[in-house]
Short mmCIF file of C-alpha atoms and ligand atoms in Angstrom, two decimals:
data_model
loop_
_atom_site.label_atom_id
_atom_site.label_comp_id
_atom_site.label_asym_id
_atom_site.label_seq_id
_atom_site.Cartn_x
_atom_site.Cartn_y
_atom_site.Cartn_z
CA UNK A 1 7.74 10.63 3.51
CA UNK A 2 8.69 7.14 2.11
CA UNK A 3 9.67 4.03 4.10
CA UNK A 4 11.34 0.90 2.30
CA UNK A 5 12.46 -2.25 4.19
CA UNK A 6 13.83 -5.68 3.25
CA UNK A 7 11.10 -8.22 1.95
CA UNK A 8 12.41 -10.72 4.70
CA UNK A 9 12.95 -10.77 8.38
CA UNK A 10 14.05 -13.05 11.33
CA UNK A 11 11.61 -13.63 14.16
CA UNK A 12 13.34 -12.51 17.39
CA UNK A 13 11.85 -15.64 19.38
CA UNK A 14 13.59 -17.93 16.77
CA UNK A 15 16.62 -16.22 16.95
CA UNK A 16 16.62 -16.41 20.89
CA UNK A 17 16.06 -20.37 20.79
CA UNK A 18 18.91 -20.84 18.30
CA UNK A 19 21.40 -18.80 20.66
CA UNK A 20 19.97 -20.65 23.88
CA UNK A 21 18.38 -17.36 25.29
CA UNK A 22 14.76 -17.12 26.78
CA UNK A 23 12.59 -15.47 23.87
CA UNK A 24 11.27 -13.14 26.48
CA UNK A 25 14.94 -11.58 26.92
CA UNK A 26 14.69 -10.28 23.39
CA UNK A 27 10.98 -9.83 22.94
CA UNK A 28 9.93 -8.38 26.27
CA UNK A 29 13.68 -7.36 27.70
CA UNK A 30 14.70 -5.72 24.29
CA UNK A 31 11.22 -4.93 23.09
CA UNK A 32 11.64 -6.37 19.23
CA UNK A 33 9.61 -9.02 17.90
CA UNK A 34 11.27 -8.95 14.56
CA UNK A 35 14.34 -7.55 12.54
CA UNK A 36 14.52 -6.79 8.96
CA UNK A 37 17.26 -8.80 7.14
CA UNK A 38 18.06 -7.77 3.44
CA UNK A 39 18.99 -10.61 0.88
CA UNK A 40 21.91 -10.27 -1.14
CA UNK A 41 20.19 -7.87 -3.84
CA UNK A 42 19.42 -5.03 -1.46
CA UNK A 43 22.11 -2.43 -0.06
CA UNK A 44 21.89 0.78 1.49
CA UNK A 45 21.53 2.24 -2.20
CA UNK A 46 18.53 0.28 -2.92
CA UNK A 47 16.73 0.81 0.16
CA UNK A 48 17.20 4.49 -0.08
CA UNK A 49 16.28 4.63 -3.55
CA UNK A 50 12.82 2.73 -2.83
CA UNK A 51 11.91 5.04 0.06
CA UNK A 52 13.06 8.11 -1.97
CA UNK A 53 10.52 7.11 -4.96
CA UNK A 54 7.95 6.33 -2.29
CA UNK A 55 8.17 9.81 -0.92
CA UNK A 56 8.17 11.61 -4.27
CA UNK A 57 5.08 9.89 -5.44
CA UNK A 58 3.36 9.90 -2.07
CA UNK A 59 3.98 14.17 -2.21
CA UNK A 60 2.84 14.06 -6.07
CA UNK A 61 6.50 15.33 -6.67
CA UNK A 62 8.55 14.86 -9.77
CA UNK A 63 12.40 14.51 -9.45
CA UNK A 64 12.60 17.67 -11.13
CA UNK A 65 11.49 19.47 -8.18
CA UNK A 66 14.38 18.59 -5.90
CA UNK A 67 17.39 20.89 -5.74
CA UNK A 68 19.01 19.28 -2.58
CA UNK A 69 19.46 15.59 -2.01
CA UNK A 70 21.57 14.24 1.22
CA UNK A 71 21.71 10.74 2.06
CA UNK A 72 22.57 10.15 5.94
CA UNK A 73 24.38 6.72 6.34
CA UNK A 74 26.60 5.20 8.73
CA UNK A 75 26.77 1.97 6.10
CA UNK A 76 28.06 3.29 2.87
CA UNK A 77 28.54 1.51 -0.14
CA UNK A 78 32.12 3.08 -1.09
CA UNK A 79 34.71 5.15 0.67
CA UNK A 80 34.34 8.01 -1.87
CA UNK A 81 31.13 8.01 -4.33
CA UNK A 82 28.16 9.00 -2.36
CA UNK A 83 24.94 6.73 -1.93
CA UNK A 84 23.44 9.84 -3.04
CA UNK A 85 24.92 9.69 -6.59
CA UNK A 86 23.58 6.24 -7.13
CA UNK A 87 20.07 7.55 -5.84
CA UNK A 88 20.24 10.38 -8.11
CA UNK A 89 20.86 7.94 -11.15
CA UNK A 90 18.57 5.52 -10.25
CA UNK A 91 15.73 8.21 -9.53
CA UNK A 92 16.47 10.51 -12.34
CA UNK A 93 16.97 13.71 -10.44
CA UNK A 94 18.08 16.76 -12.11
CA UNK A 95 21.73 17.67 -12.86
CA UNK A 96 21.21 21.09 -11.05
CA UNK A 97 20.85 19.34 -7.84
CA UNK A 98 23.52 19.50 -5.03
CA UNK A 99 24.01 15.86 -3.66
CA UNK A 100 26.03 14.48 -1.09
CA UNK A 101 26.32 11.81 1.98
CA UNK A 102 26.42 12.51 5.68
CA UNK A 103 27.98 10.51 8.34
CA UNK A 104 27.52 10.64 12.15
CA UNK A 105 26.49 7.29 13.02
CA UNK A 106 22.45 7.49 13.71
CA UNK A 107 22.39 10.99 13.65
CA UNK A 108 23.68 11.55 10.20
CA UNK A 109 19.94 11.85 8.71
CA UNK A 110 19.19 14.41 11.53
CA UNK A 111 22.19 16.45 10.31
CA UNK A 112 21.34 16.51 7.00
CA UNK A 113 17.43 17.32 7.93
CA UNK A 114 18.31 20.34 9.87
CA UNK A 115 20.72 21.36 7.11
CA UNK A 116 18.16 21.12 4.52
CA UNK A 117 15.95 23.22 6.95
CA UNK A 118 18.18 26.14 7.08
CA UNK A 119 18.38 25.74 3.16
CA UNK A 120 14.79 26.26 2.59
CA UNK A 121 14.79 29.04 5.31
CA UNK A 122 17.71 31.04 3.85
CA UNK A 123 15.84 31.38 0.74
CA UNK A 124 18.49 28.89 -1.36
CA UNK A 125 15.91 26.39 -1.96
CA UNK A 126 13.88 29.02 -4.50
CA UNK A 127 10.74 27.00 -4.35
CA UNK A 128 12.71 23.51 -4.91
CA UNK A 129 12.55 20.71 -2.25
CA UNK A 130 15.19 18.77 -0.26
CA UNK A 131 15.24 15.12 -0.18
CA UNK A 132 16.45 13.89 2.83
CA UNK A 133 16.90 10.08 2.98
CA UNK A 134 18.46 7.90 6.04
CA UNK A 135 19.43 4.26 4.73
CA UNK A 136 21.05 1.80 6.77
CA UNK A 137 21.86 -1.90 7.30
CA UNK A 138 22.71 -2.61 11.00
CA UNK A 139 24.91 -5.52 11.36
CA UNK A 140 26.35 -6.83 14.49
CA UNK A 141 28.50 -10.42 14.62
CA UNK A 142 26.62 -13.53 14.49
CA UNK A 143 26.12 -14.56 18.38
CA UNK A 144 27.10 -11.32 19.87
CA UNK A 145 24.84 -9.18 22.32
CA UNK A 146 24.26 -6.85 19.52
CA UNK A 147 22.59 -9.43 17.15
CA UNK A 148 19.15 -9.06 18.35
CA UNK A 149 19.19 -5.06 17.83
CA UNK A 150 20.16 -5.64 14.12
CA UNK A 151 17.53 -4.37 11.30
CA UNK A 152 17.63 -2.45 7.94
CA UNK A 153 15.62 -0.21 6.08
CA UNK A 154 15.23 3.47 4.82
CA UNK A 155 13.21 6.67 5.46
CA UNK A 156 13.10 9.50 2.83
CA UNK A 157 11.53 12.93 3.40
CA UNK A 158 10.87 15.96 1.39
CA UNK A 159 11.45 19.29 3.07
CA UNK A 160 10.16 22.39 1.76
CA UNK A 161 8.07 25.62 3.12
CA UNK A 162 4.91 24.06 3.08
CA UNK A 163 5.19 21.14 5.16
CA UNK A 164 2.46 18.30 4.82
CA UNK A 165 3.37 16.26 7.79
CA UNK A 166 5.21 18.29 10.34
CA UNK A 167 5.84 21.73 10.67
CA UNK A 168 9.62 21.60 12.33
CA UNK A 169 9.87 24.65 14.74
CA UNK A 170 12.65 27.02 13.80
CA UNK A 171 14.80 27.81 16.56
CA UNK A 172 13.56 25.20 18.90
CA UNK A 173 16.35 22.63 18.95
CA UNK A 174 18.85 21.48 21.77
CA UNK A 175 22.16 19.94 20.77
CA UNK A 176 24.64 17.71 22.92
CA UNK A 177 27.77 16.35 21.40
CA UNK A 178 30.59 14.22 23.21
CA UNK A 179 33.67 12.35 22.36
CA UNK A 180 32.95 9.03 23.49
CA UNK A 181 33.72 5.49 22.47
CA UNK A 182 30.36 3.67 22.60
CA UNK A 183 29.72 2.32 19.17
CA UNK A 184 31.85 2.38 16.25
CA UNK A 185 33.05 0.27 13.16
CA UNK A 186 36.62 0.21 12.06
CA UNK A 187 37.32 0.62 8.58
CA UNK A 188 38.72 -2.93 7.99
CA UNK A 189 34.99 -4.55 9.43
CA UNK A 190 31.70 -4.93 7.99
CA UNK A 191 30.26 -5.86 11.87
CA UNK A 192 29.48 -2.82 14.32
CA UNK A 193 31.52 -2.89 17.44
CA UNK A 194 29.86 -1.64 20.48
CA UNK A 195 30.33 -1.31 24.25
CA UNK A 196 26.86 -2.16 24.75
CA UNK A 197 25.83 -0.91 28.31
CA UNK A 198 27.99 2.00 27.98
CA UNK A 199 26.23 3.02 24.97
CA UNK A 200 22.95 2.89 27.11
CA UNK A 201 24.59 5.39 29.17
CA UNK A 202 26.03 7.69 26.67
CA UNK A 203 22.26 7.71 25.10
CA UNK A 204 20.92 9.09 28.40
CA UNK A 205 23.38 11.64 28.94
CA UNK A 206 23.09 12.78 25.68
CA UNK A 207 19.42 13.06 26.11
CA UNK A 208 19.59 14.85 29.29
CA UNK A 209 21.91 17.24 27.68
CA UNK A 210 20.10 18.03 24.54
CA UNK A 211 16.73 18.25 26.25
CA UNK A 212 18.19 20.74 28.61
CA UNK A 213 19.55 22.70 25.98
CA UNK A 214 16.33 22.56 24.00
CA UNK A 215 14.28 24.14 27.05
CA UNK A 216 16.90 27.01 27.27
CA UNK A 217 16.48 27.63 23.34
CA UNK A 218 12.55 27.48 23.63
CA UNK A 219 12.86 30.02 26.27
CA UNK A 220 8.82 29.06 27.11
CA UNK A 221 7.08 30.45 30.17
CA UNK A 222 7.58 28.19 33.33
CA UNK A 223 4.50 26.25 33.43
CA UNK A 224 2.63 23.87 35.86
CA UNK A 225 3.36 20.08 35.63
CA UNK A 226 6.08 18.13 33.83
CA UNK A 227 7.67 20.00 30.88
CA UNK A 228 7.38 17.00 28.43
CA UNK A 229 3.52 17.24 28.74
CA UNK A 230 3.67 20.20 26.50
CA UNK A 231 4.37 17.76 23.59
CA UNK A 232 1.31 15.31 22.49
CA UNK A 233 3.85 12.44 21.93
CA UNK A 234 7.66 11.89 21.94
CA UNK A 235 9.59 10.29 19.69
CA UNK A 236 13.00 8.82 20.56
CA UNK A 237 15.73 7.14 18.60
CA UNK A 238 14.82 3.44 18.79
CA UNK A 239 17.61 1.17 18.69
CA UNK A 240 15.53 -1.49 20.09
CA UNK A 241 12.14 -0.60 21.92
CA UNK A 242 13.28 -1.08 25.52
CA UNK A 243 15.52 1.88 24.71
CA UNK A 244 12.93 4.41 24.12
CA UNK A 245 11.27 3.15 27.43
CA UNK A 246 14.42 3.70 29.37
CA UNK A 247 14.80 7.25 27.63
CA UNK A 248 11.33 8.50 28.71
CA UNK A 249 12.01 6.94 32.14
CA UNK A 250 14.79 9.38 32.33
CA UNK A 251 13.34 12.26 30.68
CA UNK A 252 10.22 12.19 33.19
CA UNK A 253 12.77 12.00 36.10
CA UNK A 254 14.37 15.17 34.79
CA UNK A 255 10.82 16.51 34.70
CA UNK A 256 10.27 15.58 38.30
CA UNK A 257 7.88 13.08 37.85
CA UNK A 258 7.68 10.68 40.69
CA UNK A 259 6.04 7.97 38.18
CA UNK A 260 7.92 8.25 35.09
CA UNK A 261 6.76 5.29 33.41
CA UNK A 262 2.79 6.24 33.87
CA UNK A 263 2.84 8.37 30.61
CA UNK A 264 4.76 6.07 28.61
CA UNK A 265 2.05 4.27 26.62
CA UNK A 266 0.29 7.93 26.28
CA UNK A 267 3.06 9.74 24.90
CA UNK A 268 5.63 6.90 23.61
CA UNK A 269 3.53 3.81 22.74
CA UNK A 270 2.14 4.71 19.04
CA UNK A 271 5.93 5.35 18.13
CA UNK A 272 7.36 1.92 18.69
CA UNK A 273 4.52 -0.23 16.57
CA UNK A 274 6.48 -0.15 13.70
CA UNK A 275 10.04 -0.36 14.92
CA UNK A 276 9.25 -3.44 17.09
CA UNK A 277 8.78 -5.13 13.72
CA UNK A 278 11.75 -3.87 11.92
CA UNK A 279 14.82 -3.46 14.44
CA UNK A 280 17.41 -0.91 14.19
CA UNK A 281 17.89 1.24 11.05
CA UNK A 282 20.22 3.49 12.40
CA UNK A 283 19.87 7.11 10.90
CA UNK A 284 16.14 6.22 10.03
CA UNK A 285 15.16 4.76 13.36
CA UNK A 286 13.63 7.82 14.70
CA UNK A 287 11.95 8.60 11.48
CA UNK A 288 10.63 5.26 11.32
CA UNK A 289 9.27 6.03 14.88
CA UNK A 290 7.82 9.12 13.89
CA UNK A 291 5.79 7.29 10.92
CA UNK A 292 4.38 4.67 13.10
CA UNK A 293 3.03 7.50 15.38
CA UNK A 294 1.48 9.48 12.56
CA UNK A 295 0.09 5.98 11.33
CA UNK A 296 -0.94 4.64 14.21
CA UNK A 297 -1.96 7.17 16.82
CA UNK A 298 -5.82 6.72 17.40
CA UNK A 299 -6.41 10.27 18.21
CA UNK A 300 -6.11 13.39 15.99
CA UNK A 301 -2.73 14.84 16.51
CA UNK A 302 -3.41 17.98 14.07
CA UNK A 303 -1.92 21.33 15.48
CA UNK A 304 -0.25 19.46 18.15
CA UNK A 305 3.44 19.47 18.96
CA UNK A 306 5.77 16.29 18.98
CA UNK A 307 8.99 16.22 20.55
CA UNK A 308 11.87 14.38 18.66
CA UNK A 309 14.95 12.98 20.05
CA UNK A 310 18.04 11.84 17.63
CA UNK A 311 21.10 10.13 19.17
CA UNK A 312 24.11 9.25 17.10
CA UNK A 313 26.71 7.30 18.89
CA UNK A 314 29.99 8.88 19.13
CA UNK A 315 28.31 10.89 20.03
CA UNK A 316 25.87 13.83 18.82
CA UNK A 317 22.51 14.38 19.52
CA UNK A 318 19.60 16.75 19.11
CA UNK A 319 16.06 17.29 20.68
CA UNK A 320 13.97 19.24 18.40
CA UNK A 321 10.02 19.62 17.84
CA UNK A 322 7.31 20.04 15.18
CA UNK A 323 3.55 20.53 14.74
CA UNK A 324 1.50 18.03 13.20
CA UNK A 325 -0.13 19.18 9.96
CA UNK A 326 -3.75 18.65 9.09
CA UNK A 327 -4.35 15.51 6.98
CA UNK A 328 -0.62 14.39 8.03
CA UNK A 329 -1.89 11.22 9.91
CA UNK A 330 -4.22 10.18 6.58
CA UNK A 331 -1.22 10.87 4.26
CA UNK A 332 1.10 8.47 6.41
CA UNK A 333 -1.72 5.78 7.16
CA UNK A 334 -2.07 5.95 2.93
CA UNK A 335 1.33 4.50 2.44
CA UNK A 336 0.30 1.41 4.09
CA UNK A 337 3.13 0.51 5.86
CA UNK A 338 1.65 -2.32 8.13
CA UNK A 339 0.33 -4.00 5.34
CA UNK A 340 3.66 -3.82 3.60
CA UNK A 341 5.28 -5.46 6.84
CA UNK A 342 2.80 -8.23 6.98
CA UNK A 343 3.71 -9.21 3.34
CA UNK A 344 7.22 -10.15 4.07
CA UNK A 345 8.55 -13.46 4.23
CA UNK A 346 10.39 -14.99 7.47
CA UNK A 347 13.54 -16.47 7.14
CA UNK A 348 14.61 -19.76 9.14
CA UNK A 349 17.79 -19.05 11.39
CA UNK A 350 20.01 -21.29 8.95
CA UNK A 351 18.55 -19.02 5.92
CA UNK A 352 19.80 -16.01 7.84
CA UNK A 353 23.06 -16.97 8.72
CA UNK A 354 23.68 -17.81 5.06
CA UNK A 355 22.55 -14.41 4.16
CA UNK A 356 25.19 -12.83 6.89
CA UNK A 357 27.98 -14.96 5.41
CA UNK A 358 26.91 -14.23 1.93
CA UNK A 359 26.70 -10.34 2.76
CA UNK A 360 30.14 -10.39 3.90
CA UNK A 361 31.48 -10.64 0.16
CA UNK A 362 28.86 -8.42 -1.58
CA UNK A 363 31.04 -5.96 -2.45
CA UNK A 364 33.26 -8.18 -4.60
CA UNK A 365 30.27 -10.24 -6.07
CA UNK A 366 30.24 -10.20 -9.91
CA UNK A 367 27.30 -8.99 -11.29
CA UNK A 368 24.47 -11.36 -12.49
CA UNK A 369 23.86 -11.43 -16.10
CA UNK A 370 19.92 -11.64 -15.75
CA UNK A 371 18.51 -8.20 -15.60
CA UNK A 372 16.55 -7.88 -12.56
CA UNK A 373 14.31 -4.88 -11.91
CA UNK A 374 13.07 -2.76 -9.22
CA UNK A 375 16.00 -1.09 -7.87
CA UNK A 376 18.07 -4.33 -7.01
CA UNK A 377 21.96 -4.59 -6.41
CA UNK A 378 23.20 -6.93 -8.90
CA UNK A 379 26.96 -7.23 -8.05
CA UNK A 380 30.18 -5.53 -9.42
CA UNK A 381 31.77 -5.57 -13.06
CA UNK A 382 35.02 -3.75 -13.23
CA UNK A 383 34.71 -2.71 -9.44
CA UNK A 384 31.53 -0.84 -10.22
CA UNK A 385 28.69 -1.54 -8.62
CA UNK A 386 25.66 -2.41 -11.18
CA UNK A 387 21.90 -1.75 -9.92
CA UNK A 388 19.02 -2.97 -11.83
CA UNK A 389 16.08 -0.11 -12.42
N1 LIG B 401 12.32 -12.17 30.11
C1 LIG B 401 12.06 -10.84 30.05
N2 LIG B 401 13.39 -9.56 29.83
C2 LIG B 401 14.52 -10.26 30.16
C3 LIG B 401 15.18 -11.61 30.13
C4 LIG B 401 13.65 -12.55 30.13
N3 LIG B 401 13.76 -14.12 30.24
N4 LIG B 401 16.08 -11.68 30.30
C5 LIG B 401 16.52 -10.62 30.43
N5 LIG B 401 15.72 -9.65 30.21
C6 LIG B 401 15.89 -8.18 30.29
C7 LIG B 401 17.02 -7.80 30.97
O1 LIG B 401 16.56 -7.37 32.33
C8 LIG B 401 17.42 -6.44 30.39
O2 LIG B 401 16.47 -5.24 30.46
P1 LIG B 401 16.44 -3.85 31.30
O3 LIG B 401 17.41 -3.42 30.34
O4 LIG B 401 15.60 -3.34 31.47
O5 LIG B 401 17.21 -4.32 32.67
C9 LIG B 401 17.08 -6.49 28.91
O6 LIG B 401 16.33 -7.89 28.77
C10 LIG B 401 18.32 -6.81 28.01
O7 LIG B 401 19.12 -7.75 29.04
P2 LIG B 401 20.74 -7.37 29.20
O8 LIG B 401 20.90 -5.80 29.49
O9 LIG B 401 21.30 -8.51 30.09
O10 LIG B 401 21.10 -7.94 27.60
P3 LIG B 401 22.71 -7.80 26.83
O11 LIG B 401 23.65 -7.48 27.80
O12 LIG B 401 22.78 -9.01 26.35
O13 LIG B 401 22.62 -6.61 25.86
C11 LIG B 401 22.43 -4.54 24.60
C12 LIG B 401 21.64 -5.75 25.53
C13 LIG B 401 23.40 -4.08 25.61
C14 LIG B 401 21.41 -3.30 24.34
C15 LIG B 401 22.80 -5.41 23.35
O14 LIG B 401 21.87 -5.87 22.74
C16 LIG B 401 23.75 -4.35 22.50
O15 LIG B 401 24.74 -4.07 22.86
N6 LIG B 401 22.99 -3.66 21.57
C17 LIG B 401 23.56 -2.73 20.65
C18 LIG B 401 23.85 -1.39 21.40
C19 LIG B 401 22.75 -0.68 21.12
O16 LIG B 401 21.78 -0.56 20.79
N7 LIG B 401 22.78 0.54 22.24
C20 LIG B 401 21.70 1.42 22.42
C21 LIG B 401 22.43 2.81 22.74
S1 LIG B 401 23.59 3.47 21.40
C22 LIG B 401 22.33 3.90 20.39
O17 LIG B 401 21.27 3.89 20.25
C23 LIG B 401 23.06 4.07 18.78
C24 LIG B 401 22.66 2.76 17.93
O18 LIG B 401 21.62 2.83 17.46
C25 LIG B 401 23.45 1.66 17.86
#
């Protein structure tokens, strides 16, 4: 696994004051303390590439080991050329590699992951690995209710038949999809549009449908107590931390738990440590929550089962599960994610608003002459995006 976030962020308490809102509404009410805000040399490609490089390095893999690269994103940089092609070029992945991009709001990365699992299980991988990258920059209009639920980041995962972090359980998955208009981004707009409170209800309906479908698919013997106590932890899609709390309350109510909040800290708390400092990263949000769980849970999770819930507006959702592998927590801790977050720089609100304005025209920005380095977006030349490696 690899994770990339912007080097800069906005403190939600500062944003609240600038908008004339009580800081408690964003920090406690939404459960977010900071949101990542990328500067103009960062885009979906650079975040994806940085996360992918970290995943390869962390697993001790060479680009040559990859036979399938899929980038899940809802904030792509081109109507035709996939983010995956840029990532292939920047990372030097082999030409004998199937590459493409998937889109289904925040579910796009999970769609790619499930497809990669089938690719591995079918034997098509022939010893090669799939590289799945979820990369997005969540952007709502300045001053809208969605503004405090922005964020940016990427999570990359290598998928193979020798899992080092999580062994995803074949057949144990439940899907729920429904045509709804809860969150969308018209082709002419850089900002997402959302029917906020309706989107929360759509998420909860989808959770219920996917959880029920999972239980039917898993077909496990009826046991005592709440069904979700079969999991050592639950990782929900996290547009903002409070949504995970609402999700957990709903799921435990479905389980017949009369005190549905009582298990929240035990089953969910650790998964929200990193997301609360990054904000919504759309496709990668649930996987950042998984990284958070594996790097912050104080107890040994080896051999224990984790439940995962992915939700993409529009909508498609999936509840699935995996078993934590020996050494997984040490591996994710070694990525030093919390230390990376601590090294970021805070933007003042005027700086943030300047960045938001500048980002509106990024696709036409002439490429800077000075050569940068480290996967940075430089602008365009002859309508082609230029990246520094
Ligand atoms: N102190 C503490 N809490 C406070 C407070 C204060 N001073 N003032 C308000 N609050 C609480 C409210 O009680 C509320 O909590 P509950 O939900 O538990 O009641 C919370 O703060 C938020 O308040 P509002 O509901 O009044 O906030 P809002 O109407 O301004 O907007 C939102 C909230 C609808 C989530 C909005 O931020 C939004 O539209 N966000 C984008 C959409 C989104 O993330 N939807 C999630 C489901 S869809 C999905 O998951 C896909 C995806 O990634 C987008």
